[in-house]
XYZ file of C-alpha atoms in Angstrom:
693
model
C -13.058 120.025 113.423
C -15.707 122.569 112.468
C -19.081 120.785 112.373
C -22.078 122.528 110.819
C -25.462 121.693 112.412
C -27.567 118.973 110.803
C -31.064 119.960 109.718
C -33.785 117.575 110.963
C -36.209 119.127 108.471
C -33.933 118.166 105.568
C -33.234 114.703 107.007
C -29.517 115.485 106.906
C -26.629 113.156 107.617
C -22.893 113.573 107.116
C -20.915 111.261 104.839
C -17.218 110.680 104.262
C -15.662 110.463 100.820
C -12.281 109.016 99.879
C -10.400 111.329 97.540
C -7.025 109.596 97.767
C -5.533 106.720 95.901
C -2.372 104.831 96.828
C -0.113 107.359 95.135
C -1.614 110.436 96.796
C -1.534 108.689 100.172
C 2.209 108.214 99.810
C 2.559 111.922 99.025
C 1.461 112.781 102.580
C 4.320 110.885 104.227
C 5.865 112.638 107.239
C 8.407 111.592 109.832
C 5.583 110.970 112.326
C 3.376 109.248 109.749
C 5.755 107.325 107.482
C 2.828 105.626 105.727
C 1.098 108.891 104.925
C -1.865 110.727 106.409
C -5.397 109.695 105.476
C -7.391 112.557 103.972
C -11.183 112.568 103.728
C -13.891 114.911 102.518
C -17.016 115.165 104.673
C -20.265 116.411 103.177
C -23.741 116.999 104.527
C -26.401 115.322 102.383
C -30.161 114.859 102.592
C -31.765 111.422 102.715
C -34.853 112.989 101.136
C -32.997 114.095 97.996
C -33.886 111.089 95.826
C -33.207 110.983 92.107
C -36.147 111.038 89.700
C -35.490 107.360 88.969
C -35.717 106.493 92.671
C -38.920 108.493 93.064
C -40.482 106.573 90.180
C -39.391 103.304 91.791
C -41.036 104.301 95.071
C -44.243 105.257 93.277
C -44.380 101.979 91.354
C -43.692 99.952 94.506
C -45.993 102.022 96.697
C -43.248 102.667 99.257
C -41.893 105.726 101.059
C -38.285 104.579 100.776
C -36.169 103.377 97.889
C -34.330 100.346 99.207
C -30.943 99.256 97.906
C -32.518 95.933 96.944
C -35.176 97.624 94.786
C -32.546 99.857 93.208
C -30.265 96.963 92.269
C -33.223 94.947 91.032
C -34.149 97.805 88.695
C -30.623 97.550 87.280
C -31.066 93.786 86.823
C -28.402 93.209 89.464
C -30.168 90.225 90.993
C -30.153 86.603 89.928
C -32.836 85.558 87.481
C -34.841 82.480 88.477
C -33.449 80.363 85.624
C -29.939 81.832 85.668
C -26.887 79.723 86.487
C -25.774 80.903 89.918
C -22.017 81.040 89.271
C -22.406 82.824 85.938
C -25.048 85.120 87.375
C -22.911 86.160 90.319
C -20.011 86.966 88.004
C -22.333 88.996 85.763
C -23.606 90.946 88.766
C -20.091 91.566 90.100
C -18.963 93.025 86.771
C -22.111 95.128 86.455
C -21.781 96.466 90.008
C -18.231 97.660 89.304
C -19.450 99.464 86.184
C -22.385 100.934 88.078
C -20.209 102.219 90.936
C -17.987 103.975 88.380
C -20.938 105.651 86.691
C -21.452 109.389 87.349
C -25.171 108.621 87.662
C -24.717 105.952 90.339
C -26.900 106.067 93.429
C -30.429 106.384 94.732
C -29.893 110.005 95.657
C -28.808 112.986 93.601
C -25.520 112.940 95.501
C -24.951 109.173 95.061
C -25.258 106.465 97.708
C -23.601 105.337 100.931
C -22.264 102.400 102.922
C -22.400 102.199 106.722
C -19.441 100.998 108.769
C -19.788 98.678 111.761
C -16.641 98.406 113.862
C -15.244 98.720 117.363
C -13.623 101.990 118.303
C -10.718 100.357 120.112
C -8.603 101.996 122.784
C -9.641 105.636 123.154
C -6.136 106.725 124.160
C -4.519 105.083 121.128
C -5.188 107.591 118.353
C -3.818 108.685 114.995
C -4.158 111.838 112.955
C -6.328 112.117 109.854
C -7.444 115.146 107.852
C -11.158 115.813 107.330
C -11.912 118.704 104.984
C -8.334 119.749 105.600
C -8.800 119.889 109.386
C -6.735 117.624 111.651
C -8.742 115.092 113.627
C -7.716 112.301 115.996
C -9.401 108.915 115.541
C -8.726 105.559 117.158
C -6.093 103.324 115.617
C -8.637 100.700 114.593
C -10.680 103.211 112.615
C -7.590 104.680 110.968
C -6.532 101.151 110.038
C -9.835 100.679 108.206
C -9.618 104.014 106.405
C -6.059 103.297 105.279
C -6.844 99.722 104.237
C -9.860 100.941 102.295
C -7.716 103.366 100.327
C -5.027 100.767 99.622
C -7.274 97.859 98.656
C -10.756 99.020 97.683
C -11.091 102.647 96.632
C -11.089 103.382 92.913
C -11.254 107.124 92.351
C -13.503 108.164 89.473
C -13.105 111.716 88.226
C -11.381 112.712 91.459
C -14.349 111.756 93.656
C -16.471 108.684 94.248
C -20.251 108.867 94.514
C -20.188 106.262 97.279
C -20.035 107.921 100.685
C -19.355 106.214 104.010
C -21.183 106.755 107.273
C -18.876 106.317 110.280
C -20.405 107.236 113.644
C -17.212 108.494 115.319
C -16.713 111.118 112.601
C -20.151 111.713 111.105
C -21.681 112.496 114.514
C -20.170 115.381 116.456
C -19.111 113.474 119.558
C -18.513 116.716 121.464
C -22.089 117.914 120.975
C -24.283 116.155 123.551
C -27.507 117.453 122.034
C -26.550 116.158 118.586
C -25.648 112.768 120.043
C -29.029 112.651 121.796
C -30.796 113.184 118.465
C -28.605 111.048 116.209
C -28.654 107.982 118.451
C -32.368 107.570 117.682
C -31.643 107.809 113.932
C -29.323 104.799 113.855
C -32.095 102.473 112.697
C -32.921 104.691 109.737
C -29.272 105.172 108.779
C -28.379 101.468 108.742
C -31.619 100.364 107.081
C -31.222 102.869 104.232
C -27.548 102.180 103.535
C -26.686 100.321 100.340
C -24.738 97.935 102.550
C -22.878 97.599 105.813
C -19.216 96.724 106.110
C -18.091 94.966 109.299
C -14.470 95.800 110.079
C -12.802 93.295 112.416
C -9.395 94.960 112.242
C -6.048 94.303 110.614
C -4.818 90.814 109.854
C -3.272 89.215 112.950
C -3.031 85.904 114.822
C -3.639 83.831 111.706
C -6.781 85.740 110.709
C -6.120 85.328 106.968
C -6.027 81.587 107.487
C -9.201 81.725 109.587
C -11.100 83.798 107.014
C -10.042 81.388 104.268
C -11.123 78.452 106.436
C -14.618 79.852 106.969
C -14.931 80.586 103.264
C -13.898 77.009 102.485
C -16.324 75.490 105.008
C -19.220 77.667 103.846
C -18.506 77.137 100.151
C -18.369 73.363 100.589
C -21.557 73.320 102.678
C -23.337 75.503 100.119
C -22.254 73.507 97.075
C -23.103 70.208 98.751
C -26.461 71.555 99.887
C -25.854 70.710 103.540
C -28.985 71.714 105.422
C -29.696 69.159 108.144
C -27.859 68.856 111.430
C -26.876 65.280 110.596
C -25.196 66.369 107.348
C -23.283 69.126 109.101
C -22.207 66.808 111.935
C -20.743 64.430 109.353
C -18.890 67.337 107.740
C -17.524 68.417 111.134
C -16.200 64.903 111.668
C -14.476 65.083 108.286
C -12.887 68.395 109.233
C -11.009 66.637 112.014
C -9.183 64.624 109.375
C -6.103 66.781 108.726
C -5.698 65.278 105.268
C -8.987 66.882 104.277
C -8.585 70.330 105.695
C -6.983 70.959 109.021
C -3.519 72.233 109.590
C -2.047 72.871 112.996
C -3.168 76.209 114.374
C -6.326 76.619 112.281
C -8.789 76.209 115.164
C -6.811 78.575 117.361
C -6.840 81.114 114.525
C -10.602 80.710 114.184
C -11.059 81.146 117.923
C -8.929 84.284 117.935
C -10.889 85.748 115.014
C -14.345 84.959 116.389
C -13.475 86.241 119.859
C -12.191 89.621 118.687
C -13.606 92.585 120.642
C -15.915 93.545 117.774
C -18.281 90.634 118.383
C -18.937 91.713 121.966
C -19.566 95.390 121.196
C -23.060 96.521 122.154
C -23.832 98.741 119.177
C -23.307 95.951 116.649
C -26.480 94.230 117.869
C -28.630 96.796 116.080
C -26.101 97.505 113.332
C -26.124 93.880 112.188
C -29.850 93.420 112.760
C -30.865 96.469 110.749
C -28.395 96.297 107.875
C -29.516 95.480 104.353
C -28.906 92.244 102.450
C -25.412 93.473 101.584
C -23.539 92.784 104.822
C -19.874 91.849 104.528
C -17.206 90.983 107.084
C -13.716 92.361 106.457
C -10.511 91.479 108.286
C -7.322 92.868 106.818
C -7.589 92.230 103.092
C -9.965 89.256 103.446
C -13.728 89.502 102.938
C -16.573 87.057 103.573
C -20.257 87.869 103.207
C -22.540 87.469 106.211
C -24.611 84.503 104.921
C -21.429 82.522 104.248
C -20.010 83.340 107.672
C -23.257 82.104 109.258
C -23.164 78.929 107.195
C -19.675 78.188 108.523
C -20.869 78.952 112.057
C -23.808 76.566 111.590
C -21.374 73.803 110.674
C -19.220 74.510 113.741
C -22.272 74.612 116.042
C -23.781 71.406 114.668
C -21.712 69.308 117.071
C -20.369 71.121 120.135
C -18.507 68.045 121.318
C -16.563 67.718 118.061
C -15.913 71.461 118.005
C -14.390 71.517 121.487
C -12.410 68.359 120.758
C -11.002 69.965 117.602
C -9.924 73.033 119.578
C -8.336 70.866 122.276
C -6.387 68.804 119.737
C -5.217 71.943 117.958
C -3.853 73.566 121.104
C -2.133 70.373 122.187
C -0.544 69.978 118.744
C 0.830 73.510 119.144
C 2.240 72.641 122.556
C -0.046 75.106 124.355
C -1.225 73.794 127.713
C -2.919 76.878 129.192
C -6.056 77.575 127.148
C -9.835 77.728 127.465
C -11.643 75.947 124.638
C -15.002 77.243 125.886
C -14.047 80.654 124.447
C -14.653 79.237 120.967
C -18.073 77.891 121.952
C -19.053 81.181 123.576
C -17.938 83.106 120.484
C -19.924 80.863 118.154
C -22.944 81.187 120.427
C -22.578 84.971 120.375
C -22.811 85.104 116.582
C -25.832 82.802 116.666
C -27.453 85.243 119.084
C -26.779 88.138 116.717
C -28.446 86.190 113.931
C -31.661 85.919 115.951
C -32.210 89.660 115.807
C -31.219 89.987 112.147
C -33.532 87.133 111.171
C -36.366 88.787 113.102
C -35.852 91.997 111.130
C -35.840 90.153 107.800
C -38.997 88.218 108.734
C -40.728 91.565 109.013
C -40.960 91.397 112.802
C -41.143 94.950 114.139
C -38.927 94.148 117.087
C -37.220 91.079 118.585
C -38.269 89.493 121.849
C -37.264 91.978 124.566
C -36.143 89.314 127.025
C -33.716 87.849 124.497
C -32.455 91.285 123.603
C -31.802 92.189 127.241
C -29.963 88.886 127.801
C -27.565 89.698 124.979
C -27.137 93.282 126.188
C -25.869 91.951 129.517
C -22.960 90.275 127.757
C -22.101 93.217 125.500
C -19.342 95.781 125.954
C -19.498 99.525 125.452
C -17.529 102.562 126.553
C -20.517 104.444 127.958
C -22.759 102.275 130.193
C -25.772 104.422 129.271
C -25.524 102.898 125.810
C -26.822 99.649 127.319
C -30.158 101.420 126.910
C -29.607 103.878 124.077
C -27.805 101.297 121.932
C -30.901 99.099 121.537
C -33.666 101.682 121.114
C -33.846 100.964 117.389
C -34.658 97.321 118.118
C -37.353 97.605 120.783
C -41.067 98.159 120.258
C -41.626 101.745 119.119
C -44.142 102.208 121.940
C -41.340 101.469 124.405
C -38.665 103.515 122.634
C -41.023 106.499 122.565
C -40.988 106.472 126.372
C -37.214 106.991 126.380
C -35.465 110.129 125.200
C -31.672 109.741 124.946
C -30.033 112.215 127.265
C -26.310 111.912 127.921
C -26.613 114.543 130.633
C -28.298 111.949 132.880
C -26.300 109.632 135.139
C -26.091 105.900 134.449
C -28.348 105.148 137.422
C -30.962 107.607 136.191
C -30.910 106.077 132.711
C -31.185 102.500 134.005
C -33.986 103.268 136.450
C -35.873 105.232 133.803
C -35.512 102.299 131.408
C -36.871 99.819 133.965
C -39.848 102.058 134.730
C -40.527 102.426 131.005
C -40.472 98.645 130.524
C -42.901 98.123 133.410
C -45.233 100.795 132.025
C -45.024 99.476 128.453
C -45.320 95.763 129.259
C -47.737 95.897 132.193
C -45.446 93.358 133.848
C -42.946 93.218 136.705
C -40.871 90.480 135.061
C -38.010 92.940 134.513
C -37.176 92.867 138.243
C -36.422 89.136 138.147
C -33.475 89.405 135.764
C -30.376 87.548 137.017
C -27.818 89.612 138.811
C -30.427 91.815 140.416
C -29.078 91.197 143.903
C -25.553 92.024 145.004
C -24.768 92.663 148.645
C -21.489 94.513 148.029
C -20.946 97.629 145.925
C -24.557 97.876 144.825
C -25.546 101.373 143.686
C -28.851 100.652 141.970
C -31.924 99.468 143.885
C -32.191 95.677 144.013
C -35.302 95.616 141.812
C -33.318 97.287 139.027
C -31.038 94.950 137.017
C -27.512 96.268 136.610
C -26.917 95.995 132.868
C -23.197 96.600 133.372
C -22.940 93.347 135.335
C -21.762 91.008 132.574
C -22.976 87.443 132.874
C -22.652 84.543 130.467
C -26.131 83.480 129.378
C -27.680 80.930 127.057
C -30.704 82.081 125.103
C -33.787 79.911 125.183
C -35.053 80.057 121.613
C -38.729 80.529 122.361
C -41.172 83.390 121.945
C -43.707 81.828 124.310
C -44.695 83.191 127.695
C -43.386 80.423 129.904
C -45.258 80.729 133.178
C -48.380 82.306 134.649
C -47.764 82.363 138.405
C -49.855 85.515 138.843
C -52.443 84.604 136.179
C -51.905 87.623 133.931
C -52.765 90.000 136.763
C -51.768 93.635 136.414
C -49.045 95.034 138.664
C -50.131 97.288 141.511
C -47.095 99.464 142.177
C -45.776 102.825 143.281
C -42.311 104.353 143.270
C -41.012 106.185 146.317
C -37.486 107.656 146.430
C -35.966 104.782 144.495
C -38.074 102.140 146.240
C -40.560 99.964 144.391
C -43.748 99.332 146.357
C -45.479 96.275 144.899
C -48.554 94.335 145.956
C -48.376 90.576 146.393
C -48.333 87.757 148.934
C -45.846 85.402 150.590
C -46.064 81.736 149.619
C -43.263 80.172 151.651
C -39.719 80.466 153.001
C -36.534 78.887 151.710
C -35.507 75.974 153.929
C -32.987 73.766 152.065
C -30.458 74.602 149.360
C -28.397 72.584 146.916
C -24.900 73.416 145.735
C -24.558 77.002 144.499
C -21.560 76.854 142.165
C -21.078 75.164 138.800
C -17.338 74.699 139.252
C -15.685 71.492 138.185
C -14.089 70.585 141.474
C -14.239 66.878 142.301
C -13.696 67.207 146.049
C -16.910 66.013 147.637
C -16.342 68.084 150.773
C -16.435 71.248 148.640
C -20.044 70.498 147.776
C -21.243 68.955 151.029
C -20.136 72.062 152.921
C -22.095 74.243 150.492
C -25.382 72.360 150.877
C -27.976 73.617 153.370
C -30.075 70.660 154.465
C -33.783 71.404 154.984
C -35.106 71.358 158.534
C -38.584 70.223 157.492
C -39.560 67.083 155.557
C -42.975 68.034 154.184
C -44.363 66.675 150.906
C -46.962 68.965 149.286
C -47.129 66.618 146.286
C -49.195 64.065 148.286
C -47.174 60.907 147.614
C -43.771 59.621 146.477
C -44.785 59.460 142.808
C -45.829 63.100 142.974
C -42.510 64.010 144.577
C -40.556 62.209 141.851
C -42.631 63.950 139.193
C -41.909 67.318 140.826
C -38.175 66.538 140.941
C -37.618 65.771 137.268
C -39.900 68.586 136.163
C -37.949 70.973 138.392
C -34.668 69.872 136.797
C -35.939 71.004 133.375
C -38.064 73.878 134.762
C -41.022 71.932 133.323
C -40.387 73.177 129.801
C -38.767 71.816 126.669
C -36.459 73.939 124.529
C -39.426 75.348 122.578
C -41.173 76.644 125.680
C -43.832 73.930 125.800
C -44.585 71.948 128.958
C -42.004 69.186 129.312
C -43.223 65.866 127.851
C -43.699 62.870 130.135
C -40.779 61.178 128.377
C -38.450 63.556 130.227
C -39.222 61.489 133.331
C -36.508 59.203 131.968
C -34.011 61.529 133.647
C -34.683 59.644 136.878
C -33.902 56.351 135.114
C -30.313 57.365 134.374
C -28.199 55.234 136.736
C -26.357 56.879 139.568
C -22.648 56.376 138.845
C -20.517 54.206 141.060
C -16.734 54.481 141.234
C -16.203 52.342 138.110
C -18.843 53.875 135.835
C -18.040 56.244 133.024
C -20.263 57.971 130.482
C -19.129 58.826 126.968
C -21.560 61.678 126.324
C -20.377 65.128 127.391
C -23.981 66.055 128.213
C -24.319 62.954 130.363
C -21.033 63.686 132.116
C -22.334 67.159 132.969
C -25.546 65.634 134.332
C -23.536 63.193 136.423
C -21.550 66.067 137.906
C -24.797 67.767 138.818
C -26.020 64.659 140.609
C -22.949 63.018 142.066
C -20.647 65.859 142.977
C -22.981 68.761 143.501
C -26.085 67.548 145.314
C -25.416 63.960 146.281
C -26.541 64.304 149.909
C -29.224 66.971 149.521
C -32.342 65.841 151.397
C -35.564 66.002 149.374
C -38.710 64.702 151.021
C -36.719 63.000 153.759
C -34.266 61.147 151.506
C -31.101 62.162 149.680
C -31.049 62.983 145.985
C -29.025 59.872 145.159
C -31.858 57.606 146.294
C -34.135 58.837 143.504
C -31.898 57.194 140.878
C -30.974 53.556 140.169
C -27.409 52.370 140.709
C -25.464 51.111 137.691
C -22.175 50.997 135.831
C -23.200 50.672 132.166
C -24.722 54.122 131.924
C -24.649 54.478 128.126
C -26.496 51.185 127.618
C -29.082 52.121 130.211
C -29.738 55.375 128.401
C -30.344 53.680 125.055
C -33.924 52.844 126.019
C -34.740 56.233 127.506
C -36.765 58.414 125.155
C -35.725 61.994 124.418
C -32.624 61.463 126.560
C -30.503 63.970 124.660
C -33.224 66.634 124.659
C -33.868 66.300 128.376
C -30.151 66.238 129.253
C -29.533 69.278 127.090
C -32.372 71.043 128.855
C -30.988 70.255 132.331
C -27.481 71.488 131.561
C -29.044 74.753 130.352
C -31.440 75.336 133.232
C -29.047 74.678 136.120
C -26.542 77.338 135.038
C -26.262 79.988 137.766
C -29.028 78.353 139.808
C -29.293 75.998 142.761
C -31.903 73.485 143.878
C -34.125 74.743 146.692
C -36.626 73.197 149.110
C -39.159 75.387 150.890
C -40.423 74.955 154.445
C -43.640 73.432 153.042
C -41.588 70.997 150.968
C -41.915 72.549 147.528
C -38.996 71.759 145.189
C -37.564 74.398 142.912
C -34.606 76.207 141.443
C -33.468 79.729 142.272
C -30.518 82.024 141.763
C -27.330 80.794 143.387
C -27.364 83.825 145.738
C -30.505 82.462 147.460
C -30.185 81.726 151.196
C -32.238 80.042 153.914
C -34.800 82.479 155.292
C -35.419 84.209 151.958
C -39.105 84.346 151.107
C -40.943 83.086 148.034
C -43.376 85.746 146.914
C -46.017 86.131 144.221
C -46.160 89.745 143.044
C -49.139 90.860 141.006
C -48.081 91.356 137.406
C -45.051 89.054 137.657
C -45.229 85.774 135.739
C -42.782 83.917 137.994
C -42.255 83.732 141.770
C -39.747 86.208 143.169
C -37.224 85.496 145.918
C -37.083 88.418 148.363
C -34.714 88.904 151.281
C -36.084 90.723 154.351
C -34.118 93.860 155.215
C -32.486 94.471 158.573
C -35.004 97.251 159.221
C -37.853 94.742 159.222
C -39.783 96.927 156.787
C -38.188 96.514 153.370
C -36.934 93.747 151.084
C -34.225 93.136 148.509
C -34.792 91.244 145.261
C -32.605 88.143 145.052
C -34.008 86.975 141.723
C -36.469 84.762 139.926
C -37.362 81.211 140.938
C -39.059 78.081 139.702
C -41.236 76.477 142.398
C -42.969 73.359 141.163
C -46.658 73.504 141.960
C -47.217 77.264 141.764
C -45.958 78.137 138.269
C -49.293 77.874 136.437
C -51.377 80.154 138.671
C -52.223 77.701 141.454
C -51.299 80.195 144.178
C -53.686 82.792 142.741
C -56.523 80.295 143.191
C -55.458 79.864 146.808
C -55.517 83.642 147.167
C -59.067 83.775 145.812
C -60.036 81.006 148.245
C -58.828 83.129 151.149
C -55.773 81.044 152.040
C -53.515 84.063 151.488
C -53.949 87.825 151.678
C -52.368 90.638 149.691
C -49.889 93.046 151.239
C -47.504 95.758 150.100
C -43.793 94.995 149.728
C -41.353 97.882 149.870
C -38.416 96.778 147.730
C -35.276 98.879 148.034
């Protein structure tokens, strides 16, 4: 393919145009391509070449850009305040078709464009297409979209449509590293200016037509009934379990298969979905659902996780399938909810989403080039941070990751980046331990809060240097790890599996002065002393210690309560805290559900515990402080306050006696709100340099 250079001065992009209809596609049939060869025209256009009408719109609105929303509004293609919704939507649909067929359609002199969001698929599985008459290999998934678009959507007007399509794999010269370096920073502009974005999930398969219809049904019902509260949606979910109302065997499996398709886990879609205009549609095969309706269906599913998982279980059993993982559905739903966070932030006018949340989601995303873990989110981060990073695909992955971490530290004035989970791995580690490995995929649950949670170092500024890959940071040692609870969240019920994993503390100190203080520290540690909004946990959460310890005959109906019981009974039953085992801090009882009825905020506190313990273990320090830390933590690791880091860091002394490795973040009750910094000022501790390799 012969690419001509794009002109930055002209604000050029390349667009694809469909010039085939069904009949002309058939005319390209060959023995190798019995369904015909897709032919496209690619043109270079300028995003500055607005029509006179668009320029007048920008002047009247006082804006530099002519948005698709403003353009459609000028054509009266939005609902009037007093207009019947159903009639109005039909009027708009008819008018849009007429507008698209008009030779004067578009905000630019050359027309308008739609952006495509999709997953490339297997690189080795390719098909031939023709672009400007030149043969070009594209992945099967992309060719499927192009072919489906011709067969089902394209209506050729005068031999050529004025609607172009921006597709990254074709419109960016993938063989030109310098062009890729430049264009990757233009993604935000390209998706924000598009008239709409089309999400392509792939061809129909595994009951996807049925799943798309199901989501449309659920969303339509919820919309027409005005379901808005969680209670209303929970009731609807319960009704969905009644097969006479809706369900047929296999529907939940089909939904799970659709929502767990590779597209949803692709890294680049985070910014593509977040930055797209109001017109965002999801296409699978010949079925289409708009983004707001898909989210409404997802909201219904997520309103009651217990009912959702039960529905999936019943569906698989009805199909005679024994080997399945119903948590895949929950994870897939949660993934889409995460994507909504960033899109909602963009539509609220927020310049950039919370970086910590963004980096959490990046850890779970997939991409072909690991460097895109950084480059694929530059359009979403604060512009002052993105300006510190210049995409360069000539750099190694390690160089890109380390440069990104340094940029974050410089931009934020914080060392919090080094505490990200997964920072420590003893085997196969290439990056320094203070540098999170963004290719290390971990399942995470976002905490929906914008608040700064802790102030262990009292907003101090980091004092650091970099030396040959080492981070030299100033701070002080608070304590050493002495005792450790169970490290794994497996569902084994063999008590010996957990007892053997517990490291009992050698010391029995109580820095909380008395038993009441120790109990207070325990329940606050279980919830990391925060509610789901990021505020300090209310005193009512102390009811966690009033939940009876189960005996052999007790059984809890709540799935959250069952998870809490596993945490207590199976995981840490014999862990010594303050000279007595964990079990002794709870009452004994059999009627657990009744006992919980009088405990305030029981669901909120239980939900918080099951979130906070994931990937962590209870710890006891030599001075008796209770906390939680990453499951990789071991006895002898040190608890350290580093200047400029909002939470205590667990460091592991190196064999050379001079350096340390980062194990991860920690919660240590009693030093999270800056208490240790006061001790430092009082002369109880002294600062030193830590060389972290």
